[in-house]
Amino acid sequence: MKKLTLLLVFIISANSFSQTKNFIDLPYIETSAIADTLVLPNRIHLNIIISEKDSKDKYSVEELENLMEQKLKGLGINTNQNLSLNDLASNFKKYFIKETDVMKSKSYNLIVENAKIAGSVISELETIEISNIRIAKTENTEYEKIKLILKSNAIVKAKIQAEFMTKPLKQKVGNAIFISDLTNMRNFDDGGGSLQEVVVMGYGTKRKQEFKPIDIEFQKIKIESIVNVKFKLE
């Protein structure tokens, strides 16, 4: 029984080796190709912090929260869907003479569609002394769909390259016998854009000039797909 088992293992291994060897012995051409594009972010995450300290105790966090919601709704933003609470904090500072001072703050995540709306949000919230705002992340919701299209484009490009390389040799490019997706080997993000210097922070009580949103867009997001293909030569 042991001899039969060993014989079967030997036959299977031999067949696997034979198939691998046949694949290696095929005449083929190998080429790699990259397809890329730039897209505008259509999902911008704003981090908004409201604090009693920033308003010098003129408003409580709860009052600022209500005022913020009114301002956002006035801009046509669905706060139930696009506004979420990140965290709530209270800082206790003890003094020898003064009583315990409690300073509350809340952090929110707001999602908007473009830079123009983001600028309007910053402008409107500054009127109620909320200006501790930063761009946390930019992304495109079609990222995965676009990446699949680019993979297909990269395959087409790889075949064109192979055809140009074999033309002087009077050979023809046949079917693909091996395809490898190299995209994930590069350090790409998941659809989020590079923020670099796109940060807006400050304190409304200290700023004197009025903020005017300008008609600009955020830096475009680069999406790439890379493939490696082996084509049989005929």
Short mmCIF file of C-alpha atoms in Angstrom, two decimals:
data_model
loop_
_atom_site.label_atom_id
_atom_site.label_comp_id
_atom_site.label_asym_id
_atom_site.label_seq_id
_atom_site.Cartn_x
_atom_site.Cartn_y
_atom_site.Cartn_z
CA MET A 1 0.00 0.00 0.00
CA LYS A 2 2.85 2.37 0.84
CA LYS A 3 4.56 1.55 -2.48
CA LEU A 4 1.33 2.35 -4.37
CA THR A 5 0.96 5.68 -2.57
CA LEU A 6 4.56 6.63 -3.33
CA LEU A 7 4.07 5.66 -6.98
CA LEU A 8 0.97 7.89 -7.28
CA VAL A 9 2.81 10.82 -5.68
CA PHE A 10 5.72 10.30 -8.11
CA ILE A 11 3.36 10.26 -11.14
CA ILE A 12 1.55 13.44 -10.02
CA SER A 13 4.84 15.21 -9.35
CA ALA A 14 6.21 14.13 -12.71
CA ASN A 15 3.12 15.40 -14.52
CA SER A 16 3.31 18.75 -12.69
CA PHE A 17 6.98 19.09 -13.57
CA SER A 18 6.25 18.20 -17.19
CA GLN A 19 3.51 20.86 -17.44
CA THR A 20 5.79 23.46 -15.87
CA LYS A 21 8.62 22.53 -18.18
CA ASN A 22 6.35 22.72 -21.23
CA PHE A 23 5.25 26.22 -20.17
CA ILE A 24 8.85 27.36 -19.76
CA ASP A 25 9.88 25.89 -23.10
CA LEU A 26 7.22 27.86 -25.01
CA PRO A 27 8.62 30.73 -27.07
CA TYR A 28 7.19 33.88 -25.55
CA ILE A 29 7.68 37.61 -25.15
CA GLU A 30 7.27 39.34 -21.80
CA THR A 31 6.26 42.96 -21.38
CA SER A 32 4.95 45.27 -18.66
CA ALA A 33 2.65 48.26 -19.02
CA ILE A 34 1.23 51.06 -16.88
CA ALA A 35 -2.09 52.84 -17.35
CA ASP A 36 -2.90 55.86 -15.20
CA THR A 37 -5.22 58.81 -14.88
CA LEU A 38 -5.96 61.80 -12.65
CA VAL A 39 -9.40 62.33 -11.10
CA LEU A 40 -10.88 65.04 -8.93
CA PRO A 41 -11.88 64.04 -5.40
CA ASN A 42 -15.63 63.92 -4.95
CA ARG A 43 -15.62 63.10 -1.25
CA ILE A 44 -13.82 65.51 1.11
CA HIS A 45 -13.60 64.79 4.83
CA LEU A 46 -13.47 67.88 7.05
CA ASN A 47 -12.43 67.53 10.67
CA ILE A 48 -14.26 70.18 12.72
CA ILE A 49 -13.47 70.86 16.38
CA ILE A 50 -15.78 73.02 18.47
CA SER A 51 -14.55 74.11 21.87
CA GLU A 52 -15.77 76.39 24.64
CA LYS A 53 -12.21 77.66 24.92
CA ASP A 54 -12.22 79.02 21.36
CA SER A 55 -15.33 81.13 21.99
CA LYS A 56 -13.97 82.30 25.36
CA ASP A 57 -16.96 80.75 27.13
CA LYS A 58 -19.46 82.89 25.20
CA TYR A 59 -21.10 79.71 23.90
CA SER A 60 -21.36 76.24 25.35
CA VAL A 61 -20.42 73.26 23.20
CA GLU A 62 -24.10 72.39 22.93
CA GLU A 63 -24.95 75.88 21.67
CA LEU A 64 -22.11 75.82 19.14
CA GLU A 65 -23.24 72.39 18.01
CA ASN A 66 -26.78 73.63 17.30
CA LEU A 67 -25.51 76.74 15.53
CA MET A 68 -23.18 74.62 13.41
CA GLU A 69 -26.01 72.32 12.38
CA GLN A 70 -28.13 75.30 11.34
CA LYS A 71 -25.31 76.73 9.24
CA LEU A 72 -24.65 73.39 7.52
CA LYS A 73 -28.32 72.83 6.76
CA GLY A 74 -28.43 76.36 5.34
CA LEU A 75 -25.78 75.25 2.84
CA GLY A 76 -27.96 72.32 1.79
CA ILE A 77 -25.89 69.71 3.64
CA ASN A 78 -27.66 66.63 5.00
CA THR A 79 -26.25 66.58 8.53
CA ASN A 80 -27.92 63.27 9.41
CA GLN A 81 -26.03 61.56 6.60
CA ASN A 82 -22.79 63.54 6.27
CA LEU A 83 -21.98 64.72 9.81
CA SER A 84 -20.71 62.35 12.50
CA LEU A 85 -19.17 62.76 15.95
CA ASN A 86 -15.56 61.63 16.36
CA ASP A 87 -15.07 62.16 20.10
CA LEU A 88 -16.03 64.22 23.11
CA ALA A 89 -13.48 65.54 25.58
CA SER A 90 -13.49 67.48 28.85
CA ASN A 91 -10.35 68.98 30.29
CA PHE A 92 -10.15 69.50 34.04
CA LYS A 93 -7.63 72.06 35.28
CA LYS A 94 -7.17 72.52 38.98
CA TYR A 95 -5.84 75.71 40.50
CA PHE A 96 -4.87 76.55 44.07
CA ILE A 97 -7.29 79.49 44.29
CA LYS A 98 -9.77 79.03 41.44
CA GLU A 99 -12.38 76.32 41.35
CA THR A 100 -12.09 73.41 38.95
CA ASP A 101 -12.45 74.66 35.41
CA VAL A 102 -14.14 72.33 32.91
CA MET A 103 -13.52 73.01 29.22
CA LYS A 104 -15.53 70.82 26.84
CA SER A 105 -14.85 70.18 23.16
CA LYS A 106 -16.24 67.96 20.41
CA SER A 107 -14.68 66.70 17.20
CA TYR A 108 -16.77 66.02 14.09
CA ASN A 109 -16.25 64.54 10.65
CA LEU A 110 -18.12 66.28 7.84
CA ILE A 111 -18.25 64.91 4.28
CA VAL A 112 -18.71 67.33 1.35
CA GLU A 113 -18.54 66.85 -2.41
CA ASN A 114 -16.07 69.47 -3.61
CA ALA A 115 -13.70 72.29 -2.71
CA LYS A 116 -16.32 74.99 -3.26
CA ILE A 117 -18.66 73.52 -0.65
CA ALA A 118 -15.71 72.98 1.71
CA GLY A 119 -14.82 76.66 1.37
CA SER A 120 -18.42 77.70 2.05
CA VAL A 121 -18.49 75.53 5.17
CA ILE A 122 -15.31 77.13 6.50
CA SER A 123 -16.65 80.61 5.75
CA GLU A 124 -20.04 80.02 7.38
CA LEU A 125 -18.69 78.32 10.51
CA GLU A 126 -16.21 81.12 11.07
CA THR A 127 -19.15 83.53 11.54
CA ILE A 128 -20.06 81.59 14.70
CA GLU A 129 -16.42 81.42 15.84
CA ILE A 130 -15.77 77.86 14.68
CA SER A 131 -12.59 77.89 12.63
CA ASN A 132 -10.58 74.97 13.97
CA ILE A 133 -11.09 73.00 10.77
CA ARG A 134 -8.75 70.85 8.70
CA ILE A 135 -9.02 68.69 5.60
CA ALA A 136 -8.64 65.16 6.94
CA LYS A 137 -8.89 63.22 3.68
CA THR A 138 -9.88 63.48 0.03
CA GLU A 139 -11.04 60.52 -2.06
CA ASN A 140 -12.94 59.52 -5.18
CA THR A 141 -15.87 57.12 -4.79
CA GLU A 142 -15.24 55.62 -8.25
CA TYR A 143 -11.67 54.62 -7.36
CA GLU A 144 -12.07 50.83 -7.61
CA LYS A 145 -14.13 51.02 -10.81
CA ILE A 146 -11.57 53.28 -12.46
CA LYS A 147 -8.73 51.00 -11.37
CA LEU A 148 -10.39 48.02 -13.09
CA ILE A 149 -10.76 49.99 -16.33
CA LEU A 150 -7.07 50.93 -16.11
CA LYS A 151 -6.10 47.26 -15.71
CA SER A 152 -7.85 46.51 -18.99
CA ASN A 153 -6.13 49.47 -20.67
CA ALA A 154 -2.76 48.29 -19.36
CA ILE A 155 -3.31 44.81 -20.88
CA VAL A 156 -4.08 46.38 -24.27
CA LYS A 157 -0.97 48.56 -23.99
CA ALA A 158 1.16 45.53 -23.10
CA LYS A 159 0.03 43.69 -26.24
CA ILE A 160 0.71 46.72 -28.45
CA GLN A 161 4.22 46.93 -26.99
CA ALA A 162 4.78 43.22 -27.67
CA GLU A 163 3.61 43.61 -31.28
CA PHE A 164 5.99 46.51 -31.90
CA MET A 165 8.88 44.57 -30.36
CA THR A 166 8.29 41.46 -32.49
CA LYS A 167 7.55 43.21 -35.80
CA PRO A 168 11.24 43.54 -36.81
CA LEU A 169 11.65 39.81 -36.09
CA LYS A 170 8.78 38.87 -38.45
CA GLN A 171 7.04 37.04 -35.59
CA LYS A 172 3.46 37.24 -34.43
CA VAL A 173 2.14 37.72 -30.92
CA GLY A 174 -0.20 34.94 -29.88
CA ASN A 175 -2.39 34.38 -26.84
CA ALA A 176 -1.37 35.49 -23.37
CA ILE A 177 0.04 32.58 -21.39
CA PHE A 178 0.71 34.48 -18.16
CA ILE A 179 -0.74 37.67 -16.66
CA SER A 180 0.35 39.27 -13.38
CA ASP A 181 -1.16 42.29 -11.67
CA LEU A 182 1.66 44.33 -10.14
CA THR A 183 -0.49 47.24 -8.95
CA ASN A 184 -0.55 46.23 -5.29
CA MET A 185 3.24 45.96 -5.22
CA ARG A 186 3.40 49.76 -5.48
CA ASN A 187 2.67 51.97 -2.49
CA PHE A 188 -0.71 53.28 -3.60
CA ASP A 189 -3.39 54.59 -1.29
CA ASP A 190 -7.03 53.42 -1.34
CA GLY A 191 -8.42 56.31 -3.24
CA GLY A 192 -7.40 59.05 -0.88
CA GLY A 193 -5.60 62.09 -2.24
CA SER A 194 -2.36 63.57 -1.00
CA LEU A 195 -3.25 66.52 1.20
CA GLN A 196 0.22 68.04 1.47
CA GLU A 197 -0.46 71.66 2.51
CA VAL A 198 -4.25 71.53 2.18
CA VAL A 199 -4.94 72.44 5.80
CA VAL A 200 -7.16 75.18 7.20
CA MET A 201 -6.84 75.78 10.93
CA GLY A 202 -7.31 78.73 13.20
CA TYR A 203 -9.38 80.34 15.92
CA GLY A 204 -12.25 82.62 15.03
CA THR A 205 -11.74 84.92 18.00
CA LYS A 206 -8.24 85.82 16.79
CA ARG A 207 -8.94 86.37 13.11
CA LYS A 208 -10.08 89.79 12.01
CA GLN A 209 -10.41 89.46 8.24
CA GLU A 210 -13.38 87.70 6.69
CA PHE A 211 -12.68 84.45 4.86
CA LYS A 212 -13.75 84.45 1.20
CA PRO A 213 -13.93 81.03 -0.49
CA ILE A 214 -12.27 80.97 -3.91
CA ASP A 215 -13.20 78.85 -6.90
CA ILE A 216 -10.46 76.19 -6.87
CA GLU A 217 -10.28 72.42 -6.69
CA PHE A 218 -8.22 70.07 -4.56
CA GLN A 219 -5.21 68.29 -5.99
CA LYS A 220 -6.26 65.49 -8.33
CA ILE A 221 -5.90 61.88 -7.23
CA LYS A 222 -3.60 59.69 -9.32
CA ILE A 223 -4.83 56.16 -10.03
CA GLU A 224 -2.53 53.57 -11.64
CA SER A 225 -2.66 49.96 -12.75
CA ILE A 226 0.43 47.93 -13.67
CA VAL A 227 0.45 44.54 -15.41
CA ASN A 228 3.08 42.06 -16.55
CA VAL A 229 2.11 39.80 -19.45
CA LYS A 230 3.76 36.90 -21.29
CA PHE A 231 2.52 36.36 -24.87
CA LYS A 232 3.18 33.21 -26.85
CA LEU A 233 5.20 33.79 -30.03
CA GLU A 234 3.90 32.21 -33.21
#
